[in-house]
Amino acid sequence: MRSGKTKDPMGKYLMETYSRLPITMRKGKGSWLWDTEGKKYLDYTTGIAVNNLGHCHPMITDAITSQISKLIHTSNLFNIENQNTLSEILVSNSFADKVFFCNSGTEAVEGSIKLARKWGAENGGKFAVISTEGAFHGRTFGALSATGSEKYRQGFSPLLEGFHFTPYGNPEAIARLAAEINPCAVILEPVQGENGVVVPPPGYLKQISDICGKSDTLLILDEVQVGMGRTGKLFAYEHENVSPDIVALAKALGGGMPCGAVLATDDVAKHFTPGAHGSTFGGNPLATGVACATIETMLRENLVERAGELGDYFLGKLKEVQGKYPEHVRGIRGKGLIIGVEFSDSTFARNCFSVSVKNGLLVILTVERVFRILPPLNTNKEEIDLAVTLIAKSIEEVVSSG
Ligand SMILES: *Cc1c(COP(=O)(O)O)cnc(C)c1O
């Protein structure tokens, strides 16, 4: 075995599952990343909505270093103190009574679907699940079966049985289908992230929650991307004063350590009896210890409220840019610090994206024509102003290059 500096700088032995930028990051601090050439970037990708406290926050570094010298992993053969603390924090700040820990978003969705199926099996044998077109719920077979975009599903059939799709943002379609198929659950994202930051009409979640209540159907919210403060509430469902039955969490939960969770009410959670579900790594002392420190820091520094305020500020500034380039910027939308800038076409968007990276601003190009912007929740107005300036500059450069 060799060690030390690789002779394979671009990873030719890796499976080609990602179309990555040819940039290697070396270090990060707050909202900033530096690559191996020493170039500095304003990182508004946050590792895809993971690094809510920015890079290398001292509280996270401390939590990691203090935990790794004590205990990293024991498995769930034993009681795990950090899991108990984290579940207590999550329960006392949400609708939930009980928590199950896993390691990723797709596992949190998988656990949510399994829990709903178990509940359905013990409530008259219901198993169908209603999802939404354009939804992204993850890459494993259960989560993929709930994912509404053909581009993720293609080539993997047969997927799980019993999944049905309705247009996102249309509660009547869900009511009609629920009356027809007697589902065990409806699953949806409060804001569709991967689908280009699609924000549903106000009242949508409330209407769906009412439909679920009337038809004895569980409401599963996939808050893997928008949970943990990103939208200006700790959980996005709080904007509409609804009470879901199950919520899937991951991404920002672990402060950069892999950590996912299934939150549920007692009534539902009691259907997970010993042996019904599990995970070797799930909720290990390191991941849950860092997650505790992350949430505590976020709450202590009022970052959730701040995400809402900064999001409004950011949206306002971006609308000014849209006003200058109305034929190139088709839409600006978002909730808190998940923001979408939709361009007129994918070629223009791709060019703007390349120029933006060159100019030192990192965002995510989603559904080919939308900049999905995911700043850390502790960014500030100066950094947002810079991001807006760099976006406007990128548009200007692409426009003037013809
Ligand atoms: C990212 C994401 C997932 C999948 O999370 P992974 O950790 O990549 O498995 C599921 N649902 C939503 C809404 C997501 O944004």
GROMACS .gro file of C-alpha atoms in nm, residues 30-283:
model
  254
   30GLY     CA    1  -1.687   3.058   0.803
   31SER     CA    2  -1.846   3.134   0.464
   32TRP     CA    3  -1.514   3.093   0.281
   33LEU     CA    4  -1.327   2.814   0.104
   34TRP     CA    5  -0.972   2.811  -0.036
   35ASP     CA    6  -0.864   2.575  -0.312
   36THR     CA    7  -0.525   2.412  -0.363
   37GLU     CA    8  -0.416   2.706  -0.581
   38GLY     CA    9  -0.489   2.945  -0.296
   39LYS     CA   10  -0.797   3.092  -0.467
   40LYS     CA   11  -1.068   3.208  -0.224
   41TYR     CA   12  -1.441   3.148  -0.276
   42LEU     CA   13  -1.756   3.270  -0.104
   43ASP     CA   14  -1.916   2.931  -0.038
   44TYR     CA   15  -2.292   2.958  -0.072
   45THR     CA   16  -2.328   2.583  -0.129
   46THR     CA   17  -2.251   2.488   0.236
   47GLY     CA   18  -2.178   2.130   0.131
   48ILE     CA   19  -2.542   2.114   0.008
   49ALA     CA   20  -2.718   2.269   0.308
   50VAL     CA   21  -2.494   2.090   0.559
   51ASN     CA   22  -2.255   2.348   0.704
   52ASN     CA   23  -2.515   2.577   0.861
   53LEU     CA   24  -2.252   2.725   1.096
   54GLY     CA   25  -2.002   2.773   0.812
   55HIS     CA   26  -1.671   2.592   0.784
   56CYS     CA   27  -1.472   2.493   1.091
   57HIS     CA   28  -1.686   2.672   1.348
   58PRO     CA   29  -1.488   2.657   1.677
   59MET     CA   30  -1.784   2.500   1.863
   60ILE     CA   31  -1.795   2.217   1.609
   61THR     CA   32  -1.419   2.170   1.608
   62ASP     CA   33  -1.425   2.156   1.990
   63ALA     CA   34  -1.714   1.909   1.997
   64ILE     CA   35  -1.536   1.681   1.752
   65THR     CA   36  -1.196   1.694   1.920
   66SER     CA   37  -1.331   1.646   2.271
   67GLN     CA   38  -1.551   1.351   2.166
   68ILE     CA   39  -1.297   1.162   1.953
   69SER     CA   40  -1.055   1.133   2.242
   70LYS     CA   41  -1.332   0.982   2.460
   71LEU     CA   42  -1.544   0.753   2.241
   72ILE     CA   43  -1.636   0.737   1.874
   73HIS     CA   44  -1.855   0.435   1.826
   74THR     CA   45  -2.017   0.163   2.034
   75SER     CA   46  -2.320   0.058   1.820
   76ASN     CA   47  -2.671   0.052   1.959
   77LEU     CA   48  -2.597  -0.252   2.172
   78PHE     CA   49  -2.554   0.007   2.448
   79ASN     CA   50  -2.721   0.317   2.583
   80ILE     CA   51  -2.565   0.626   2.419
   81GLU     CA   52  -2.569   0.946   2.625
   82ASN     CA   53  -2.527   1.189   2.334
   83GLN     CA   54  -2.820   1.024   2.156
   84ASN     CA   55  -3.036   1.078   2.461
   85THR     CA   56  -2.934   1.443   2.482
   86LEU     CA   57  -2.989   1.503   2.109
   87SER     CA   58  -3.329   1.334   2.105
   88GLU     CA   59  -3.432   1.543   2.407
   89ILE     CA   60  -3.329   1.863   2.226
   90LEU     CA   61  -3.518   1.759   1.911
   91VAL     CA   62  -3.831   1.654   2.098
   92SER     CA   63  -3.843   1.965   2.316
   93ASN     CA   64  -3.815   2.186   2.006
   94SER     CA   65  -4.062   2.005   1.778
   95PHE     CA   66  -4.393   1.820   1.740
   96ALA     CA   67  -4.217   1.488   1.803
   97ASP     CA   68  -4.228   1.252   2.100
   98LYS     CA   69  -3.968   1.002   1.976
   99VAL     CA   70  -3.658   0.995   1.756
  100PHE     CA   71  -3.472   0.728   1.558
  101PHE     CA   72  -3.115   0.805   1.447
  102CYS     CA   73  -2.951   0.710   1.119
  103ASN     CA   74  -2.669   0.854   0.906
  104SER     CA   75  -2.808   1.028   0.598
  105GLY     CA   76  -3.108   1.182   0.432
  106THR     CA   77  -3.204   0.882   0.228
  107GLU     CA   78  -3.190   0.666   0.542
  108ALA     CA   79  -3.412   0.913   0.726
  109VAL     CA   80  -3.665   0.892   0.443
  110GLU     CA   81  -3.629   0.514   0.428
  111GLY     CA   82  -3.695   0.494   0.803
  112SER     CA   83  -3.993   0.728   0.766
  113ILE     CA   84  -4.148   0.517   0.492
  114LYS     CA   85  -4.086   0.194   0.685
  115LEU     CA   86  -4.244   0.346   0.995
  116ALA     CA   87  -4.549   0.461   0.795
  117ARG     CA   88  -4.581   0.116   0.634
  118LYS     CA   89  -4.559  -0.053   0.975
  119TRP     CA   90  -4.825   0.182   1.110
  120GLY     CA   91  -5.039   0.111   0.802
  121ALA     CA   92  -4.994  -0.265   0.832
  122GLU     CA   93  -5.123  -0.244   1.188
  123ASN     CA   94  -5.405  -0.005   1.093
  124GLY     CA   95  -5.609  -0.208   0.850
  125GLY     CA   96  -5.335  -0.296   0.600
  126LYS     CA   97  -5.277   0.039   0.426
  127PHE     CA   98  -4.953   0.061   0.232
  128ALA     CA   99  -4.986   0.315  -0.052
  129VAL     CA  100  -4.782   0.635  -0.036
  130ILE     CA  101  -4.868   0.960  -0.213
  131SER     CA  102  -4.572   1.171  -0.321
  132THR     CA  103  -4.529   1.471  -0.548
  133GLU     CA  104  -4.396   1.531  -0.898
  134GLY     CA  105  -4.045   1.674  -0.895
  135ALA     CA  106  -3.983   1.554  -0.538
  136PHE     CA  107  -3.637   1.443  -0.433
  137HIS     CA  108  -3.622   1.207  -0.137
  138GLY     CA  109  -3.294   1.017  -0.183
  139ARG     CA  110  -3.113   0.741  -0.369
  140THR     CA  111  -3.196   0.415  -0.190
  141PHE     CA  112  -3.485   0.213  -0.327
  142GLY     CA  113  -3.757   0.326  -0.087
  143ALA     CA  114  -3.661   0.692  -0.105
  144LEU     CA  115  -3.609   0.661  -0.480
  145SER     CA  116  -3.957   0.514  -0.517
  146ALA     CA  117  -4.090   0.833  -0.355
  147THR     CA  118  -3.872   1.053  -0.580
  148GLY     CA  119  -4.072   1.215  -0.856
  149SER     CA  120  -3.808   1.289  -1.122
  150GLU     CA  121  -3.747   1.040  -1.396
  151LYS     CA  122  -3.378   1.137  -1.419
  152TYR     CA  123  -3.308   0.978  -1.078
  153ARG     CA  124  -3.532   0.673  -1.130
  154GLN     CA  125  -3.428   0.582  -1.481
  155GLY     CA  126  -3.266   0.238  -1.512
  156PHE     CA  127  -3.354   0.116  -1.163
  157SER     CA  128  -3.696  -0.038  -1.204
  158PRO     CA  129  -3.876  -0.218  -1.064
  159LEU     CA  130  -3.896   0.025  -0.773
  160LEU     CA  131  -4.118  -0.028  -0.466
  161GLU     CA  132  -4.486  -0.085  -0.525
  162GLY     CA  133  -4.758   0.148  -0.405
  163PHE     CA  134  -4.613   0.493  -0.479
  164HIS     CA  135  -4.834   0.751  -0.651
  165PHE     CA  136  -4.755   1.103  -0.767
  166THR     CA  137  -4.958   1.423  -0.769
  167PRO     CA  138  -4.856   1.769  -0.888
  168TYR     CA  139  -4.664   1.966  -0.622
  169GLY     CA  140  -4.864   2.256  -0.480
  170ASN     CA  141  -5.202   2.098  -0.553
  171PRO     CA  142  -5.384   1.978  -0.238
  172GLU     CA  143  -5.704   1.885  -0.425
  173ALA     CA  144  -5.514   1.626  -0.629
  174ILE     CA  145  -5.394   1.467  -0.305
  175ALA     CA  146  -5.747   1.470  -0.157
  176ARG     CA  147  -5.889   1.300  -0.466
  177LEU     CA  148  -5.617   1.036  -0.480
  178ALA     CA  149  -5.635   0.970  -0.105
  179ALA     CA  150  -6.010   0.903  -0.133
  180GLU     CA  151  -5.938   0.656  -0.412
  181ILE     CA  152  -5.641   0.455  -0.284
  182ASN     CA  153  -5.661   0.473   0.099
  183PRO     CA  154  -5.289   0.549   0.152
  184CYS     CA  155  -5.087   0.505   0.470
  185ALA     CA  156  -4.897   0.829   0.408
  186VAL     CA  157  -4.837   1.145   0.210
  187ILE     CA  158  -4.470   1.242   0.180
  188LEU     CA  159  -4.346   1.581   0.067
  189GLU     CA  160  -4.085   1.853   0.102
  190PRO     CA  161  -4.208   2.184   0.253
  191VAL     CA  162  -3.996   2.350  -0.021
  192GLN     CA  163  -3.868   2.138  -0.310
  193GLY     CA  164  -3.490   2.188  -0.300
  194GLU     CA  165  -3.336   1.968  -0.570
  195ASN     CA  166  -3.623   2.057  -0.801
  196GLY     CA  167  -3.506   2.419  -0.815
  197VAL     CA  168  -3.628   2.577  -0.489
  198VAL     CA  169  -4.000   2.539  -0.557
  199VAL     CA  170  -4.195   2.722  -0.285
  200PRO     CA  171  -4.559   2.606  -0.265
  201PRO     CA  172  -4.849   2.851  -0.232
  202PRO     CA  173  -4.917   2.973   0.125
  203GLY     CA  174  -5.147   2.737   0.315
  204TYR     CA  175  -5.037   2.430   0.117
  205LEU     CA  176  -4.898   2.233   0.412
  206LYS     CA  177  -5.198   2.322   0.625
  207GLN     CA  178  -5.441   2.202   0.358
  208ILE     CA  179  -5.252   1.876   0.319
  209SER     CA  180  -5.232   1.827   0.691
  210ASP     CA  181  -5.613   1.869   0.709
  211ILE     CA  182  -5.663   1.621   0.425
  212CYS     CA  183  -5.436   1.370   0.602
  213GLY     CA  184  -5.623   1.421   0.930
  214LYS     CA  185  -5.962   1.359   0.768
  215SER     CA  186  -5.850   1.050   0.576
  216ASP     CA  187  -5.648   0.893   0.860
  217THR     CA  188  -5.330   0.923   0.656
  218LEU     CA  189  -4.987   1.003   0.802
  219LEU     CA  190  -4.813   1.320   0.693
  220ILE     CA  191  -4.438   1.265   0.639
  221LEU     CA  192  -4.240   1.584   0.584
  222ASP     CA  193  -3.898   1.551   0.430
  223GLU     CA  194  -3.708   1.833   0.601
  224VAL     CA  195  -3.368   1.688   0.515
  225GLN     CA  196  -3.275   2.008   0.327
  226VAL     CA  197  -3.499   2.277   0.477
  227GLY     CA  198  -3.503   2.167   0.841
  228MET     CA  199  -3.259   2.281   1.111
  229GLY     CA  200  -3.329   2.650   1.075
  230ARG     CA  201  -3.268   2.711   0.708
  231THR     CA  202  -3.607   2.863   0.628
  232GLY     CA  203  -3.616   3.095   0.931
  233LYS     CA  204  -3.792   2.845   1.157
  234LEU     CA  205  -3.619   2.548   1.318
  235PHE     CA  206  -3.851   2.327   1.109
  236ALA     CA  207  -4.021   2.451   0.794
  237TYR     CA  208  -4.361   2.310   0.899
  238GLU     CA  209  -4.372   2.575   1.176
  239HIS     CA  210  -4.444   2.844   0.915
  240GLU     CA  211  -4.792   2.699   0.876
  241ASN     CA  212  -4.864   2.582   1.224
  242VAL     CA  213  -4.916   2.222   1.118
  243SER     CA  214  -4.828   1.911   1.312
  244PRO     CA  215  -4.685   1.633   1.095
  245ASP     CA  216  -4.673   1.269   1.205
  246ILE     CA  217  -4.319   1.199   1.084
  247VAL     CA  218  -4.030   1.427   0.989
  248ALA     CA  219  -3.707   1.317   0.818
  249LEU     CA  220  -3.390   1.513   0.902
  250ALA     CA  221  -3.025   1.492   0.800
  251LYS     CA  222  -2.794   1.733   0.611
  252ALA     CA  223  -2.738   2.017   0.864
  253LEU     CA  224  -2.830   1.807   1.168
  254GLY     CA  225  -2.479   1.677   1.236
  255GLY     CA  226  -2.289   2.001   1.170
  256GLY     CA  227  -2.091   1.818   0.900
  257MET     CA  228  -2.080   1.477   1.068
  258PRO     CA  229  -2.313   1.227   0.898
  259CYS     CA  230  -2.629   1.221   1.108
  260GLY     CA  231  -2.992   1.164   1.014
  261ALA     CA  232  -3.308   1.131   1.219
  262VAL     CA  233  -3.669   1.018   1.198
  263LEU     CA  234  -3.894   1.222   1.426
  264ALA     CA  235  -4.242   1.094   1.508
  265THR     CA  236  -4.536   1.120   1.745
  266ASP     CA  237  -4.580   0.850   2.012
  267ASP     CA  238  -4.884   0.711   1.832
  268VAL     CA  239  -4.679   0.633   1.524
  269ALA     CA  240  -4.340   0.563   1.685
  270LYS     CA  241  -4.484   0.284   1.901
  271HIS     CA  242  -4.510   0.069   1.586
  272PHE     CA  243  -4.129   0.047   1.576
  273THR     CA  244  -4.076  -0.231   1.828
  274PRO     CA  245  -3.735  -0.387   1.909
  275GLY     CA  246  -3.583  -0.535   1.595
  276ALA     CA  247  -3.823  -0.362   1.354
  277HIS     CA  248  -3.557  -0.118   1.234
  278GLY     CA  249  -3.197  -0.034   1.314
  279SER     CA  250  -2.857   0.097   1.210
  280THR     CA  251  -2.504   0.002   1.314
  281PHE     CA  252  -2.365   0.353   1.296
  282GLY     CA  253  -2.694   0.535   1.359
  283GLY     CA  254  -2.663   0.798   1.630
   0.00000   0.00000   0.00000
